Amino acid sequence: VVVLDDLTDHHRVAQLASPNTVILVTSREPLRVPSVELREWSQADAMAFVAARGGVNDNDVALPKICGLINHLPLALDLIASFFAATPATLPSECLRWLSDEHRRLMRTVIREDDRVALETTFAFVYHRLAVALQRVLRQLSVVPGPFDAAMATAVSDDAEYALPEL
């Protein structure tokens, strides 16, 4: 098994291909190779996963809203399920209230230590692969409390107009 993360050139897959090799590739770009595209889960699958892994009632009226707010994405669903498992006294309605507040979503997220380290490592890896100018724009935008649009980004950083499509 060969794992290639964030592949940008499909020719590299062809170089490694052989009848006895399984290649797992992640990419942000469509590749011209036989593939399985991973997308968000269905509402039913997302709810069943969070209920089973998080120990919450799958009939709770807040659960479909929670899954919808995080777009049924597997990693986000795993984080929510881990949150419920780590804080069994938390009601889904409380979690929904927190998730509905866009400015406080990340502050309320409970992440297992190994996941936190993995996320920090991933962000650091991606950040250090950015051009110096893009790193500077990210640092400048970090002072903005909460969500921002392109106009606000441009007000904070002179380079934001050019950097935002890359980020």
PDB file of C-alpha atoms in Angstrom:
ATOM      1  CA  VAL A   1       0.000   0.000   0.000  1.00  0.00           C
ATOM      2  CA  VAL A   2       1.297   3.437  -0.969  1.00  0.00           C
ATOM      3  CA  VAL A   3      -0.283   6.579   0.523  1.00  0.00           C
ATOM      4  CA  LEU A   4       0.151   9.901  -1.294  1.00  0.00           C
ATOM      5  CA  ASP A   5      -1.311  12.944   0.434  1.00  0.00           C
ATOM      6  CA  ASP A   6      -2.303  16.136  -1.419  1.00  0.00           C
ATOM      7  CA  LEU A   7      -1.104  14.920  -4.782  1.00  0.00           C
ATOM      8  CA  THR A   8      -1.073  17.504  -7.566  1.00  0.00           C
ATOM      9  CA  ASP A   9       0.352  15.494 -10.472  1.00  0.00           C
ATOM     10  CA  HIS A  10      -1.401  12.336 -11.676  1.00  0.00           C
ATOM     11  CA  HIS A  11       1.756  11.206 -13.493  1.00  0.00           C
ATOM     12  CA  ARG A  12       3.304  10.293 -10.132  1.00  0.00           C
ATOM     13  CA  VAL A  13       0.531   7.758  -9.577  1.00  0.00           C
ATOM     14  CA  ALA A  14       1.278   6.122 -12.902  1.00  0.00           C
ATOM     15  CA  GLN A  15       4.958   5.798 -11.959  1.00  0.00           C
ATOM     16  CA  LEU A  16       4.045   3.815  -8.839  1.00  0.00           C
ATOM     17  CA  ALA A  17       1.288   1.682 -10.323  1.00  0.00           C
ATOM     18  CA  SER A  18       1.712  -2.048 -10.450  1.00  0.00           C
ATOM     19  CA  PRO A  19      -0.653  -5.025 -10.245  1.00  0.00           C
ATOM     20  CA  ASN A  20       0.441  -5.744  -6.655  1.00  0.00           C
ATOM     21  CA  THR A  21       0.190  -2.165  -5.355  1.00  0.00           C
ATOM     22  CA  VAL A  22      -2.771  -0.396  -3.801  1.00  0.00           C
ATOM     23  CA  ILE A  23      -2.406   3.374  -3.985  1.00  0.00           C
ATOM     24  CA  LEU A  24      -4.403   5.681  -1.707  1.00  0.00           C
ATOM     25  CA  VAL A  25      -4.270   9.280  -2.899  1.00  0.00           C
ATOM     26  CA  THR A  26      -5.744  12.482  -1.520  1.00  0.00           C
ATOM     27  CA  SER A  27      -5.900  15.528  -3.744  1.00  0.00           C
ATOM     28  CA  ARG A  28      -7.671  18.848  -3.898  1.00  0.00           C
ATOM     29  CA  GLU A  29      -7.628  18.661  -7.668  1.00  0.00           C
ATOM     30  CA  PRO A  30      -9.400  16.095  -9.842  1.00  0.00           C
ATOM     31  CA  LEU A  31      -6.878  13.526 -11.042  1.00  0.00           C
ATOM     32  CA  ARG A  32      -7.076  11.618 -14.302  1.00  0.00           C
ATOM     33  CA  VAL A  33      -6.905   8.209 -12.665  1.00  0.00           C
ATOM     34  CA  PRO A  34      -9.583   5.729 -11.566  1.00  0.00           C
ATOM     35  CA  SER A  35     -10.785   7.051  -8.239  1.00  0.00           C
ATOM     36  CA  VAL A  36     -13.445   7.155  -5.583  1.00  0.00           C
ATOM     37  CA  GLU A  37     -14.474  10.652  -4.617  1.00  0.00           C
ATOM     38  CA  LEU A  38     -15.165  11.101  -0.923  1.00  0.00           C
ATOM     39  CA  ARG A  39     -17.949  13.523  -0.138  1.00  0.00           C
ATOM     40  CA  GLU A  40     -20.062  14.416   2.811  1.00  0.00           C
ATOM     41  CA  TRP A  41     -22.175  11.671   4.316  1.00  0.00           C
ATOM     42  CA  SER A  42     -25.920  11.417   3.997  1.00  0.00           C
ATOM     43  CA  GLN A  43     -28.007  12.904   6.796  1.00  0.00           C
ATOM     44  CA  ALA A  44     -28.989   9.428   7.996  1.00  0.00           C
ATOM     45  CA  ASP A  45     -25.389   8.133   8.009  1.00  0.00           C
ATOM     46  CA  ALA A  46     -24.115  11.264   9.742  1.00  0.00           C
ATOM     47  CA  MET A  47     -26.759  11.047  12.466  1.00  0.00           C
ATOM     48  CA  ALA A  48     -26.223   7.323  12.986  1.00  0.00           C
ATOM     49  CA  PHE A  49     -22.459   7.824  13.310  1.00  0.00           C
ATOM     50  CA  VAL A  50     -22.707  10.692  15.824  1.00  0.00           C
ATOM     51  CA  ALA A  51     -25.341   8.837  17.844  1.00  0.00           C
ATOM     52  CA  ALA A  52     -23.357   5.591  17.983  1.00  0.00           C
ATOM     53  CA  ARG A  53     -19.901   7.088  18.532  1.00  0.00           C
ATOM     54  CA  GLY A  54     -21.023   9.967  20.728  1.00  0.00           C
ATOM     55  CA  GLY A  55     -23.580   8.087  22.793  1.00  0.00           C
ATOM     56  CA  VAL A  56     -26.469  10.446  22.053  1.00  0.00           C
ATOM     57  CA  ASN A  57     -30.057   9.647  21.183  1.00  0.00           C
ATOM     58  CA  ASP A  58     -30.412   9.391  17.403  1.00  0.00           C
ATOM     59  CA  ASN A  59     -33.982  10.714  17.723  1.00  0.00           C
ATOM     60  CA  ASP A  60     -32.892  13.998  19.333  1.00  0.00           C
ATOM     61  CA  VAL A  61     -34.348  16.872  17.282  1.00  0.00           C
ATOM     62  CA  ALA A  62     -31.056  18.820  17.453  1.00  0.00           C
ATOM     63  CA  LEU A  63     -28.992  16.048  15.867  1.00  0.00           C
ATOM     64  CA  PRO A  64     -29.994  16.622  12.211  1.00  0.00           C
ATOM     65  CA  LYS A  65     -29.363  20.354  12.636  1.00  0.00           C
ATOM     66  CA  ILE A  66     -25.938  19.716  14.148  1.00  0.00           C
ATOM     67  CA  CYS A  67     -24.995  17.376  11.295  1.00  0.00           C
ATOM     68  CA  GLY A  68     -26.252  19.940   8.771  1.00  0.00           C
ATOM     69  CA  LEU A  69     -24.250  22.776  10.336  1.00  0.00           C
ATOM     70  CA  ILE A  70     -21.046  20.824   9.813  1.00  0.00           C
ATOM     71  CA  ASN A  71     -22.042  19.782   6.300  1.00  0.00           C
ATOM     72  CA  HIS A  72     -22.051  16.043   7.103  1.00  0.00           C
ATOM     73  CA  LEU A  73     -18.250  16.014   6.758  1.00  0.00           C
ATOM     74  CA  PRO A  74     -16.630  12.911   8.278  1.00  0.00           C
ATOM     75  CA  LEU A  75     -13.836  14.677  10.199  1.00  0.00           C
ATOM     76  CA  ALA A  76     -16.222  17.247  11.653  1.00  0.00           C
ATOM     77  CA  LEU A  77     -18.690  14.482  12.537  1.00  0.00           C
ATOM     78  CA  ASP A  78     -15.909  12.610  14.313  1.00  0.00           C
ATOM     79  CA  LEU A  79     -15.036  15.749  16.305  1.00  0.00           C
ATOM     80  CA  ILE A  80     -18.666  16.259  17.324  1.00  0.00           C
ATOM     81  CA  ALA A  81     -19.066  12.594  18.252  1.00  0.00           C
ATOM     82  CA  SER A  82     -15.836  12.780  20.286  1.00  0.00           C
ATOM     83  CA  PHE A  83     -17.169  15.867  22.020  1.00  0.00           C
ATOM     84  CA  PHE A  84     -20.348  14.058  23.037  1.00  0.00           C
ATOM     85  CA  ALA A  85     -18.380  11.004  24.157  1.00  0.00           C
ATOM     86  CA  ALA A  86     -16.039  13.177  26.256  1.00  0.00           C
ATOM     87  CA  THR A  87     -18.868  15.232  27.776  1.00  0.00           C
ATOM     88  CA  PRO A  88     -21.813  12.846  28.249  1.00  0.00           C
ATOM     89  CA  ALA A  89     -23.794  15.409  30.267  1.00  0.00           C
ATOM     90  CA  THR A  90     -23.911  17.779  27.269  1.00  0.00           C
ATOM     91  CA  LEU A  91     -27.260  17.831  25.516  1.00  0.00           C
ATOM     92  CA  PRO A  92     -27.386  18.038  21.724  1.00  0.00           C
ATOM     93  CA  SER A  93     -29.500  21.202  22.081  1.00  0.00           C
ATOM     94  CA  GLU A  94     -26.600  22.862  23.961  1.00  0.00           C
ATOM     95  CA  CYS A  95     -24.146  21.778  21.298  1.00  0.00           C
ATOM     96  CA  LEU A  96     -26.480  23.107  18.604  1.00  0.00           C
ATOM     97  CA  ARG A  97     -26.625  26.478  20.350  1.00  0.00           C
ATOM     98  CA  TRP A  98     -22.810  26.627  20.463  1.00  0.00           C
ATOM     99  CA  LEU A  99     -22.408  25.556  16.848  1.00  0.00           C
ATOM    100  CA  SER A 100     -24.999  28.083  15.721  1.00  0.00           C
ATOM    101  CA  ASP A 101     -22.803  30.877  17.108  1.00  0.00           C
ATOM    102  CA  GLU A 102     -20.244  31.245  14.315  1.00  0.00           C
ATOM    103  CA  HIS A 103     -17.921  33.399  16.421  1.00  0.00           C
ATOM    104  CA  ARG A 104     -17.533  30.813  19.174  1.00  0.00           C
ATOM    105  CA  ARG A 105     -17.490  27.506  17.273  1.00  0.00           C
ATOM    106  CA  LEU A 106     -13.788  26.837  17.528  1.00  0.00           C
ATOM    107  CA  MET A 107     -13.530  27.970  21.150  1.00  0.00           C
ATOM    108  CA  ARG A 108     -16.131  25.375  22.162  1.00  0.00           C
ATOM    109  CA  THR A 109     -14.596  22.497  20.227  1.00  0.00           C
ATOM    110  CA  VAL A 110     -13.251  19.703  22.378  1.00  0.00           C
ATOM    111  CA  ILE A 111     -10.524  17.805  20.564  1.00  0.00           C
ATOM    112  CA  ARG A 112      -8.714  14.715  21.781  1.00  0.00           C
ATOM    113  CA  GLU A 113      -5.028  15.383  22.459  1.00  0.00           C
ATOM    114  CA  ASP A 114      -3.815  13.195  19.566  1.00  0.00           C
ATOM    115  CA  ASP A 115      -6.272  14.892  17.182  1.00  0.00           C
ATOM    116  CA  ARG A 116      -5.163  18.327  18.412  1.00  0.00           C
ATOM    117  CA  VAL A 117      -1.541  17.457  17.743  1.00  0.00           C
ATOM    118  CA  ALA A 118      -2.463  16.096  14.308  1.00  0.00           C
ATOM    119  CA  LEU A 119      -4.401  19.271  13.459  1.00  0.00           C
ATOM    120  CA  GLU A 120      -1.565  21.519  14.663  1.00  0.00           C
ATOM    121  CA  THR A 121       0.943  19.487  12.673  1.00  0.00           C
ATOM    122  CA  THR A 122      -1.244  19.659   9.561  1.00  0.00           C
ATOM    123  CA  PHE A 123      -1.761  23.415   9.859  1.00  0.00           C
ATOM    124  CA  ALA A 124       1.960  23.978  10.447  1.00  0.00           C
ATOM    125  CA  PHE A 125       2.854  21.800   7.464  1.00  0.00           C
ATOM    126  CA  VAL A 126       0.443  23.640   5.157  1.00  0.00           C
ATOM    127  CA  TYR A 127       1.426  27.059   6.517  1.00  0.00           C
ATOM    128  CA  HIS A 128       5.131  26.455   5.928  1.00  0.00           C
ATOM    129  CA  ARG A 129       4.440  25.302   2.362  1.00  0.00           C
ATOM    130  CA  LEU A 130       2.826  28.678   1.575  1.00  0.00           C
ATOM    131  CA  ALA A 131       4.770  31.467  -0.080  1.00  0.00           C
ATOM    132  CA  VAL A 132       6.137  34.025   2.400  1.00  0.00           C
ATOM    133  CA  ALA A 133       3.659  36.655   1.132  1.00  0.00           C
ATOM    134  CA  LEU A 134       0.712  34.319   1.791  1.00  0.00           C
ATOM    135  CA  GLN A 135       2.025  33.541   5.279  1.00  0.00           C
ATOM    136  CA  ARG A 136       2.173  37.281   5.977  1.00  0.00           C
ATOM    137  CA  VAL A 137      -1.426  37.763   4.846  1.00  0.00           C
ATOM    138  CA  LEU A 138      -2.590  34.924   7.104  1.00  0.00           C
ATOM    139  CA  ARG A 139      -0.795  36.492  10.071  1.00  0.00           C
ATOM    140  CA  GLN A 140      -2.389  39.859   9.281  1.00  0.00           C
ATOM    141  CA  LEU A 141      -5.862  38.328   8.961  1.00  0.00           C
ATOM    142  CA  SER A 142      -5.488  36.514  12.277  1.00  0.00           C
ATOM    143  CA  VAL A 143      -6.256  39.765  14.110  1.00  0.00           C
ATOM    144  CA  VAL A 144      -9.789  39.885  12.690  1.00  0.00           C
ATOM    145  CA  PRO A 145     -12.239  38.618  15.338  1.00  0.00           C
ATOM    146  CA  GLY A 146     -14.742  36.305  13.713  1.00  0.00           C
ATOM    147  CA  PRO A 147     -15.682  35.894  10.061  1.00  0.00           C
ATOM    148  CA  PHE A 148     -14.607  38.410   7.452  1.00  0.00           C
ATOM    149  CA  ASP A 149     -15.246  39.098   3.807  1.00  0.00           C
ATOM    150  CA  ALA A 150     -12.876  40.127   1.012  1.00  0.00           C
ATOM    151  CA  ALA A 151     -13.440  43.846   1.676  1.00  0.00           C
ATOM    152  CA  MET A 152     -12.449  43.511   5.327  1.00  0.00           C
ATOM    153  CA  ALA A 153      -9.474  41.345   4.415  1.00  0.00           C
ATOM    154  CA  THR A 154      -8.298  43.980   1.949  1.00  0.00           C
ATOM    155  CA  ALA A 155      -8.644  46.655   4.652  1.00  0.00           C
ATOM    156  CA  VAL A 156      -6.413  44.617   6.980  1.00  0.00           C
ATOM    157  CA  SER A 157      -3.824  43.543   4.394  1.00  0.00           C
ATOM    158  CA  ASP A 158      -2.735  45.273   1.212  1.00  0.00           C
ATOM    159  CA  ASP A 159      -1.913  41.883  -0.305  1.00  0.00           C
ATOM    160  CA  ALA A 160      -5.228  40.204   0.603  1.00  0.00           C
ATOM    161  CA  GLU A 161      -6.856  40.859  -2.761  1.00  0.00           C
ATOM    162  CA  TYR A 162      -4.163  38.821  -4.474  1.00  0.00           C
ATOM    163  CA  ALA A 163      -3.728  36.252  -1.709  1.00  0.00           C
ATOM    164  CA  LEU A 164      -7.361  35.265  -1.039  1.00  0.00           C
ATOM    165  CA  PRO A 165      -7.796  33.162  -4.216  1.00  0.00           C
ATOM    166  CA  GLU A 166      -4.665  31.224  -3.237  1.00  0.00           C
ATOM    167  CA  LEU A 167      -5.780  30.702   0.346  1.00  0.00           C
TER     168      LEU A 167
END
